[in-house]
Structures are given as structure tokens and as C-alpha cells.
């Protein structure tokens, strides 16, 4: 492409680069106002306990309905939020919103034993994060054990002592800790062993073609075995087909999440989903 541009390469690239920089700045400016404009929303994806056949957990996933730019997916704006530090405020909003929602559902008698919330590395390492978690739990009245924080492996590669300190403070509060997208990062297994982690979430890239692809199958089987031997729970994400679910079930993976089971739902639809699943289970048991 560069060759075809002839003598104007430099100009082409600088124009292109400033376009991208402008777009980014524009996004950043709108993102700065997203909370006060009430443009952020959480959707919730159900997680299945495969053995029990029960849905008892949800993962909160952020959505941004930007008036100016249209709807944006997290992958389009979370990286900008992280680079600009806006993730600290957005993350606090997410945590509060998810805890409020979980508390309300449980008070209404909806069967929900876990609410998982994604936490970015910057938010996790931000001073006073455990205190913030504690404050929000107290404020909302949600039992700490119901809240699960999903961290990525990029959190664990930071200075070991600092990471361990924060993780331990969070465990003292009583929340659960999960590693998201497990298998795609570079966290060493020896480190993983020394951290108080409750659950591994197998990255969805390994679900691809799992019955035919011997590499993916081997990786998934290894993660399940590793979780078991380290006394951690394990959940597969990105489950889209019956074949994937039956593979996981055969290999004794205990939990699953993915479009096959349910896409992320707006908050108004969760109670109905969880109650319907619950009552059909009760009927099946009778
Ligand atoms: P994640 O935490 O790994 O979340 C799972 C993503 O996979 C979600 O995308 C979900 O909609 C999607 N997904 C679920 N089931 C399937 C499936 O069967 N097939 C496929 N192809 N995809 C599936 P989403 O909502 O677009 O979020 C993308 C990522 O953005 C999340 O990945 C997470 O890393 C980040 N994110 C989302 N919400 C938040 C948040 O509140 N805070 C932070 N820090 N990050 C967030
Ligand atoms: Mg997640
Ligand atoms: Mg994930
Ligand atoms: Mg993922």
C-alpha cells in the first residue's frame, strides 16, 4: 500500500494518523460525560452450573449508548477508558450498579448466588480499591460472598507483593476472585498457585472446534485438571454449541457461559429468565 502511494506516503500517513487521533479524542470527550448523561448500562449474562443444570450466576457486562456516536461495545471504549484513567470512575459505577442489581434480585426472591464483575488492571491497582469494594458492599447491603471480581492475567503479572496484598485484602472482605480469559495471558503457574483465586474462566478462543481440534481439546482438559488440583472452580466461556457443552460436561467442567445458554440480557429481563429457569427445574423435579 505504501509503494502505491508514491511520493505522498508521508502526508498520507500523517493525515491518517491525525484522523485516528482526532477520533480517539472525540471518543474520550464523550466518554468523560457518559456517566452523568446516563448513557452507561449493564447487561447480564447467565452462567450455568452444568452438573445441577441450574443458572445461579450472572456476569455484568457494560454497554454504552452514546447519544453522539451511537451504541459502542466494550472493546471499542474500555481500552480508551484504561489509557485515560476514566476506567477508575466507570469501574466504580459498574461495581455499584451490579451490587445494587444483585441485592435487589435476591431481595425479590430471585435465585442468584453470584454476581461477577469485570475489573481492569488499572482499577485493581488503583489505591484504595479493596476499601472501595468494602464501601460499596456496605452501601448496597450485598453479602460479600455473592460478589465475584473477574481479573485478567495482566493483573497478576504486576509486582507480586503488591498484587498479593490487594488479593488478600479482597479475600478478607469475603468476595470471590476469578481469572478471566484464562490461558491467553502470561501468568506463571507457580504464581497462580500462590494467589488466592477461586475460579478460572477458560478463554472462549479454546472452545473453537473443540471436538475436532486436538490442541484446543488438550488445553481445555489441562485447565480443568489444573483447576481441580488447585482446588479452584472452573467455568468455560463462549459456549455456542451443544457439542461444546457435552464435551465440557464429559470432561467434568463444572460451569459454562455462552450464547448457547443465553446472550447477555438487559436488566429488565434477568429476573424473568432466572425465575423461569428455576420454575422449569422445579417442575422437572416433581
Ligand atoms: P469478557 O469479560 O471475557 O466477557 C465475555 C465477552 O464475550 C462479552 O463480550 C460477551 O458478550 C461475549 N460472549 C459471551 N458469550 C459468547 C459466545 O458464546 N460467543 C462469543 N463470540 N462471545 C460471547 P462484551 O460484552 O462485548 O465484552 C467484551 C469485554 O469487555 C469483556 O470480556 C471484558 O473484558 C470487557 N468488559 C465488559 N464489561 C466490562 C466492565 O464493566 N468493566 C471492564 N473493566 N471491562 C469490561
Ligand atoms: Mg469477564
Ligand atoms: Mg472472559
Ligand atoms: Mg474474553
Short mmCIF file of C-alpha atoms and ligand atoms in Angstrom, two decimals:
data_model
loop_
_atom_site.label_atom_id
_atom_site.label_comp_id
_atom_site.label_asym_id
_atom_site.label_seq_id
_atom_site.Cartn_x
_atom_site.Cartn_y
_atom_site.Cartn_z
CA UNK A 1 0.00 0.00 0.00
CA UNK A 2 2.81 2.34 0.91
CA UNK A 3 4.50 1.88 -2.50
CA UNK A 4 1.34 2.72 -4.44
CA UNK A 5 1.04 5.94 -2.52
CA UNK A 6 4.02 7.28 -4.50
CA UNK A 7 5.67 10.41 -3.15
CA UNK A 8 2.84 11.28 -0.83
CA UNK A 9 3.35 8.47 1.65
CA UNK A 10 4.38 10.71 4.47
CA UNK A 11 1.46 13.01 4.00
CA UNK A 12 -0.94 10.11 3.68
CA UNK A 13 0.21 8.55 6.93
CA UNK A 14 0.24 11.76 8.92
CA UNK A 15 -3.25 12.65 7.70
CA UNK A 16 -4.46 9.17 8.57
CA UNK A 17 -2.77 9.30 11.96
CA UNK A 18 -4.26 12.63 12.92
CA UNK A 19 -7.67 11.36 11.83
CA UNK A 20 -7.28 8.44 14.22
CA UNK A 21 -6.01 10.72 16.97
CA UNK A 22 -8.98 13.02 16.49
CA UNK A 23 -11.46 10.16 16.57
CA UNK A 24 -9.90 8.97 19.78
CA UNK A 25 -10.02 12.39 21.36
CA UNK A 26 -13.64 12.69 20.33
CA UNK A 27 -14.43 9.31 21.92
CA UNK A 28 -12.58 10.31 25.06
CA UNK A 29 -14.50 13.59 25.36
CA UNK A 30 -17.83 11.81 25.04
CA UNK A 31 -16.77 9.05 27.42
CA UNK A 32 -15.92 11.67 30.04
CA UNK A 33 -19.60 12.68 30.10
CA UNK A 34 -21.13 9.21 29.71
CA UNK A 35 -21.85 8.65 33.41
CA UNK A 36 -23.57 11.98 34.03
CA UNK A 37 -25.52 11.70 30.79
CA UNK A 38 -26.75 8.32 32.00
CA UNK A 39 -25.54 6.61 28.85
CA UNK A 40 -23.95 3.60 30.53
CA UNK A 41 -25.87 0.43 31.18
CA UNK A 42 -25.12 -3.09 32.37
CA UNK A 43 -26.28 -6.24 30.67
CA UNK A 44 -26.07 -9.55 32.49
CA UNK A 45 -25.09 -12.93 31.05
CA UNK A 46 -26.29 -16.03 32.94
CA UNK A 47 -23.79 -18.72 33.95
CA UNK A 48 -24.84 -22.38 34.16
CA UNK A 49 -23.87 -24.93 36.77
CA UNK A 50 -23.58 -27.89 34.37
CA UNK A 51 -23.98 -30.63 36.96
CA UNK A 52 -27.03 -29.14 38.65
CA UNK A 53 -28.49 -27.83 35.41
CA UNK A 54 -29.09 -24.55 37.22
CA UNK A 55 -28.43 -20.94 36.34
CA UNK A 56 -27.35 -19.27 39.54
CA UNK A 57 -24.82 -16.65 38.49
CA UNK A 58 -24.58 -13.59 36.26
CA UNK A 59 -21.71 -11.67 34.68
CA UNK A 60 -22.22 -7.91 34.39
CA UNK A 61 -21.13 -6.51 31.02
CA UNK A 62 -21.04 -2.79 30.29
CA UNK A 63 -22.86 -1.17 27.35
CA UNK A 64 -22.54 2.44 26.23
CA UNK A 65 -25.43 4.02 24.37
CA UNK A 66 -23.65 7.17 23.30
CA UNK A 67 -26.09 9.82 22.04
CA UNK A 68 -23.46 11.34 19.80
CA UNK A 69 -21.62 8.28 18.47
CA UNK A 70 -24.24 5.55 18.67
CA UNK A 71 -24.01 2.30 20.65
CA UNK A 72 -20.46 1.13 21.41
CA UNK A 73 -19.17 -2.27 22.53
CA UNK A 74 -16.78 -2.51 25.49
CA UNK A 75 -13.87 -3.45 23.26
CA UNK A 76 -14.34 -0.12 21.46
CA UNK A 77 -14.10 2.06 24.56
CA UNK A 78 -12.68 0.15 27.55
CA UNK A 79 -9.11 0.47 26.17
CA UNK A 80 -9.60 4.26 25.90
CA UNK A 81 -11.07 4.33 29.40
CA UNK A 82 -7.99 2.49 30.64
CA UNK A 83 -5.47 4.73 28.88
CA UNK A 84 -7.13 7.92 30.13
CA UNK A 85 -7.78 6.69 33.67
CA UNK A 86 -11.53 7.13 33.16
CA UNK A 87 -11.85 3.42 33.97
CA UNK A 88 -11.50 4.23 37.67
CA UNK A 89 -14.79 6.14 37.78
CA UNK A 90 -16.51 3.91 35.24
CA UNK A 91 -15.38 0.83 37.16
CA UNK A 92 -16.78 2.25 40.38
CA UNK A 93 -20.09 2.95 38.65
CA UNK A 94 -20.16 -0.65 37.30
CA UNK A 95 -19.41 -2.15 40.70
CA UNK A 96 -22.11 -0.13 42.46
CA UNK A 97 -24.69 -0.80 39.76
CA UNK A 98 -24.01 -4.56 39.71
CA UNK A 99 -24.12 -4.85 43.52
CA UNK A 100 -27.39 -2.89 43.68
CA UNK A 101 -28.89 -5.10 41.00
CA UNK A 102 -27.78 -8.32 42.72
CA UNK A 103 -29.11 -7.15 46.07
CA UNK A 104 -32.46 -6.23 44.55
CA UNK A 105 -32.83 -9.56 42.74
CA UNK A 106 -32.04 -11.52 45.88
CA UNK A 107 -34.43 -9.41 47.96
CA UNK A 108 -37.12 -10.14 45.37
CA UNK A 109 -36.54 -13.87 45.84
CA UNK A 110 -34.78 -14.45 42.52
CA UNK A 111 -32.34 -17.39 42.77
CA UNK A 112 -28.96 -15.69 42.32
CA UNK A 113 -25.89 -16.83 44.21
CA UNK A 114 -23.18 -14.92 42.35
CA UNK A 115 -22.69 -11.63 40.52
CA UNK A 116 -19.44 -11.43 38.56
CA UNK A 117 -17.96 -8.03 37.72
CA UNK A 118 -15.03 -7.33 35.39
CA UNK A 119 -12.23 -5.32 36.96
CA UNK A 120 -9.50 -3.80 34.84
CA UNK A 121 -5.86 -3.97 35.95
CA UNK A 122 -5.69 -0.19 36.37
CA UNK A 123 -8.75 -0.20 38.60
CA UNK A 124 -7.40 -3.13 40.61
CA UNK A 125 -4.06 -1.39 41.20
CA UNK A 126 -5.65 1.99 41.94
CA UNK A 127 -5.02 2.99 45.53
CA UNK A 128 -7.80 2.00 47.90
CA UNK A 129 -9.56 -0.47 45.61
CA UNK A 130 -10.31 -3.01 48.39
CA UNK A 131 -11.71 -0.19 50.54
CA UNK A 132 -13.94 0.89 47.69
CA UNK A 133 -15.26 -2.66 47.30
CA UNK A 134 -15.94 -2.82 51.02
CA UNK A 135 -17.72 0.54 50.94
CA UNK A 136 -19.94 -0.40 48.01
CA UNK A 137 -20.89 -3.72 49.64
CA UNK A 138 -21.83 -1.90 52.85
CA UNK A 139 -23.73 0.77 50.93
CA UNK A 140 -25.76 -1.70 48.89
CA UNK A 141 -26.15 -4.35 51.60
CA UNK A 142 -24.99 -7.17 49.30
CA UNK A 143 -23.37 -10.14 51.03
CA UNK A 144 -19.67 -10.10 50.09
CA UNK A 145 -19.62 -13.79 49.10
CA UNK A 146 -22.11 -13.06 46.30
CA UNK A 147 -19.72 -10.70 44.55
CA UNK A 148 -17.06 -12.16 42.28
CA UNK A 149 -14.35 -9.98 40.77
CA UNK A 150 -13.04 -11.08 37.36
CA UNK A 151 -9.40 -10.17 36.86
CA UNK A 152 -7.30 -10.83 33.80
CA UNK A 153 -3.87 -12.41 33.82
CA UNK A 154 -2.45 -8.94 33.07
CA UNK A 155 -3.24 -8.08 36.70
CA UNK A 156 -1.18 -10.97 38.03
CA UNK A 157 2.00 -10.08 36.14
CA UNK A 158 2.45 -6.89 38.18
CA UNK A 159 4.74 -6.81 41.18
CA UNK A 160 3.96 -9.94 43.13
CA UNK A 161 3.88 -8.43 46.61
CA UNK A 162 1.50 -5.63 45.64
CA UNK A 163 -0.83 -7.98 43.78
CA UNK A 164 -0.85 -10.47 46.64
CA UNK A 165 -1.63 -7.69 49.12
CA UNK A 166 -4.65 -6.48 47.20
CA UNK A 167 -5.89 -10.02 46.58
CA UNK A 168 -5.60 -10.85 50.27
CA UNK A 169 -7.43 -7.68 51.30
CA UNK A 170 -10.23 -8.62 48.92
CA UNK A 171 -10.39 -12.16 50.31
CA UNK A 172 -10.58 -10.72 53.83
CA UNK A 173 -13.64 -8.75 52.75
CA UNK A 174 -15.08 -12.07 51.59
CA UNK A 175 -15.52 -11.62 47.85
CA UNK A 176 -14.70 -14.31 45.28
CA UNK A 177 -11.87 -13.91 42.78
CA UNK A 178 -11.78 -15.25 39.23
CA UNK A 179 -9.21 -15.14 36.44
CA UNK A 180 -10.89 -14.13 33.19
CA UNK A 181 -9.78 -15.23 29.70
CA UNK A 182 -7.54 -17.81 31.32
CA UNK A 183 -4.91 -19.34 29.04
CA UNK A 184 -4.32 -16.29 26.86
CA UNK A 185 -2.01 -14.35 29.18
CA UNK A 186 1.41 -14.97 30.57
CA UNK A 187 0.81 -15.61 34.24
CA UNK A 188 3.15 -18.26 35.53
CA UNK A 189 1.60 -21.31 37.10
CA UNK A 190 3.80 -21.07 40.18
CA UNK A 191 2.48 -17.57 40.80
CA UNK A 192 -1.07 -18.63 40.22
CA UNK A 193 -0.66 -21.24 42.92
CA UNK A 194 0.37 -18.63 45.49
CA UNK A 195 -2.60 -16.35 44.78
CA UNK A 196 -6.00 -16.81 46.49
CA UNK A 197 -8.01 -17.41 43.32
CA UNK A 198 -11.40 -19.15 43.47
CA UNK A 199 -12.25 -19.72 39.82
CA UNK A 200 -10.65 -19.93 36.37
CA UNK A 201 -12.59 -18.80 33.32
CA UNK A 202 -11.36 -20.69 30.27
CA UNK A 203 -10.98 -18.23 27.39
CA UNK A 204 -13.52 -18.65 24.65
CA UNK A 205 -10.88 -18.97 21.93
CA UNK A 206 -10.28 -22.55 23.17
CA UNK A 207 -13.92 -23.51 22.56
CA UNK A 208 -13.41 -23.18 18.82
CA UNK A 209 -13.87 -26.54 17.13
CA UNK A 210 -13.20 -28.23 20.43
CA UNK A 211 -14.26 -31.71 19.36
CA UNK A 212 -12.02 -31.79 16.29
CA UNK A 213 -9.10 -29.58 17.29
CA UNK A 214 -6.79 -31.74 19.42
CA UNK A 215 -4.83 -28.70 20.65
CA UNK A 216 -7.86 -26.85 21.96
CA UNK A 217 -9.24 -30.03 23.50
CA UNK A 218 -5.93 -30.71 25.23
CA UNK A 219 -5.70 -27.16 26.58
CA UNK A 220 -9.25 -27.23 27.96
CA UNK A 221 -8.72 -30.63 29.57
CA UNK A 222 -5.46 -29.40 31.11
CA UNK A 223 -7.06 -26.25 32.55
CA UNK A 224 -9.92 -28.27 34.05
CA UNK A 225 -7.46 -30.71 35.65
CA UNK A 226 -5.27 -27.88 36.91
CA UNK A 227 -8.20 -26.05 38.47
CA UNK A 228 -9.31 -29.22 40.17
CA UNK A 229 -5.88 -29.97 41.60
CA UNK A 230 -5.52 -26.40 42.87
CA UNK A 231 -8.98 -26.50 44.41
CA UNK A 232 -10.37 -23.86 42.09
CA UNK A 233 -13.68 -23.84 40.30
CA UNK A 234 -13.69 -23.66 36.53
CA UNK A 235 -16.04 -22.12 34.01
CA UNK A 236 -15.90 -22.21 30.21
CA UNK A 237 -16.86 -19.03 28.36
CA UNK A 238 -18.06 -18.68 24.78
CA UNK A 239 -20.09 -21.90 24.70
CA UNK A 240 -22.10 -21.70 21.49
CA UNK A 241 -22.98 -25.29 20.58
CA UNK A 242 -24.45 -28.43 22.12
CA UNK A 243 -21.27 -30.26 21.16
CA UNK A 244 -19.14 -27.88 23.17
CA UNK A 245 -21.42 -28.20 26.18
CA UNK A 246 -21.44 -32.00 26.04
CA UNK A 247 -17.64 -32.04 25.65
CA UNK A 248 -17.32 -29.85 28.76
CA UNK A 249 -19.76 -31.98 30.67
CA UNK A 250 -17.88 -35.19 29.77
CA UNK A 251 -14.60 -33.61 30.85
CA UNK A 252 -16.16 -32.55 34.16
CA UNK A 253 -16.03 -28.83 33.63
CA UNK A 254 -18.48 -27.64 36.27
CA UNK A 255 -19.80 -24.40 34.75
CA UNK A 256 -20.48 -22.79 31.39
CA UNK A 257 -21.43 -19.44 29.89
CA UNK A 258 -22.17 -18.54 26.28
CA UNK A 259 -24.69 -17.73 23.58
CA UNK A 260 -26.00 -21.33 23.59
CA UNK A 261 -27.28 -20.80 27.12
CA UNK A 262 -28.13 -17.11 26.94
CA UNK A 263 -26.77 -13.91 25.50
CA UNK A 264 -26.21 -11.02 27.91
CA UNK A 265 -29.65 -9.69 28.92
CA UNK A 266 -30.80 -6.17 29.81
CA UNK A 267 -31.57 -5.81 33.50
CA UNK A 268 -35.35 -5.83 32.96
CA UNK A 269 -35.16 -9.40 31.59
CA UNK A 270 -32.97 -11.13 34.16
CA UNK A 271 -35.50 -11.77 36.90
CA UNK A 272 -37.84 -13.41 34.41
CA UNK A 273 -35.04 -15.54 32.94
CA UNK A 274 -33.77 -16.79 36.31
CA UNK A 275 -37.27 -17.39 37.71
CA UNK A 276 -38.43 -19.21 34.57
CA UNK A 277 -35.37 -21.45 34.57
CA UNK A 278 -35.90 -22.06 38.25
CA UNK A 279 -39.57 -22.98 37.98
CA UNK A 280 -38.99 -25.27 34.98
CA UNK A 281 -36.37 -27.06 37.08
CA UNK A 282 -38.76 -27.41 40.00
CA UNK A 283 -41.40 -28.79 37.62
CA UNK A 284 -38.89 -31.23 36.15
CA UNK A 285 -38.02 -32.45 39.63
CA UNK A 286 -41.65 -33.18 40.54
P1 LIG B 1 -15.17 -10.86 28.97
O1 LIG B 1 -15.19 -10.43 30.38
O2 LIG B 1 -14.35 -12.03 28.64
O3 LIG B 1 -16.70 -11.09 28.60
C1 LIG B 1 -17.17 -12.05 27.71
C2 LIG B 1 -17.47 -11.43 26.36
O4 LIG B 1 -17.83 -12.47 25.45
C3 LIG B 1 -18.66 -10.48 26.37
O5 LIG B 1 -18.44 -9.52 25.35
C4 LIG B 1 -19.82 -11.40 25.96
O6 LIG B 1 -20.90 -10.72 25.41
C5 LIG B 1 -19.13 -12.25 24.94
N1 LIG B 1 -19.74 -13.58 24.81
C6 LIG B 1 -20.50 -14.24 25.69
N2 LIG B 1 -20.87 -15.45 25.22
C7 LIG B 1 -20.33 -15.55 23.99
C8 LIG B 1 -20.34 -16.57 22.99
O7 LIG B 1 -20.94 -17.64 23.14
N3 LIG B 1 -19.65 -16.32 21.85
C9 LIG B 1 -18.98 -15.15 21.65
N4 LIG B 1 -18.35 -15.00 20.48
N5 LIG B 1 -18.93 -14.18 22.57
C10 LIG B 1 -19.59 -14.37 23.74
P2 LIG B 1 -18.62 -7.96 25.61
O8 LIG B 1 -19.82 -7.72 26.48
O9 LIG B 1 -18.54 -7.29 24.28
O10 LIG B 1 -17.34 -7.59 26.48
C11 LIG B 1 -16.04 -7.70 25.96
C12 LIG B 1 -15.00 -7.50 27.02
O11 LIG B 1 -15.03 -6.15 27.51
C13 LIG B 1 -15.20 -8.36 28.26
O12 LIG B 1 -14.70 -9.66 28.01
C14 LIG B 1 -14.40 -7.59 29.28
O13 LIG B 1 -13.03 -7.87 29.16
C15 LIG B 1 -14.65 -6.16 28.86
N6 LIG B 1 -15.72 -5.60 29.72
C16 LIG B 1 -17.06 -5.71 29.60
N7 LIG B 1 -17.69 -5.06 30.60
C17 LIG B 1 -16.72 -4.54 31.39
C18 LIG B 1 -16.71 -3.75 32.60
O14 LIG B 1 -17.76 -3.43 33.19
N8 LIG B 1 -15.50 -3.39 33.09
C19 LIG B 1 -14.33 -3.74 32.49
N9 LIG B 1 -13.15 -3.35 33.05
N10 LIG B 1 -14.28 -4.49 31.37
C20 LIG B 1 -15.47 -4.88 30.83
MG1 LIG B 2 -15.38 -11.32 32.14
MG1 LIG B 3 -13.73 -13.62 29.55
MG1 LIG B 4 -12.97 -12.90 26.76
#
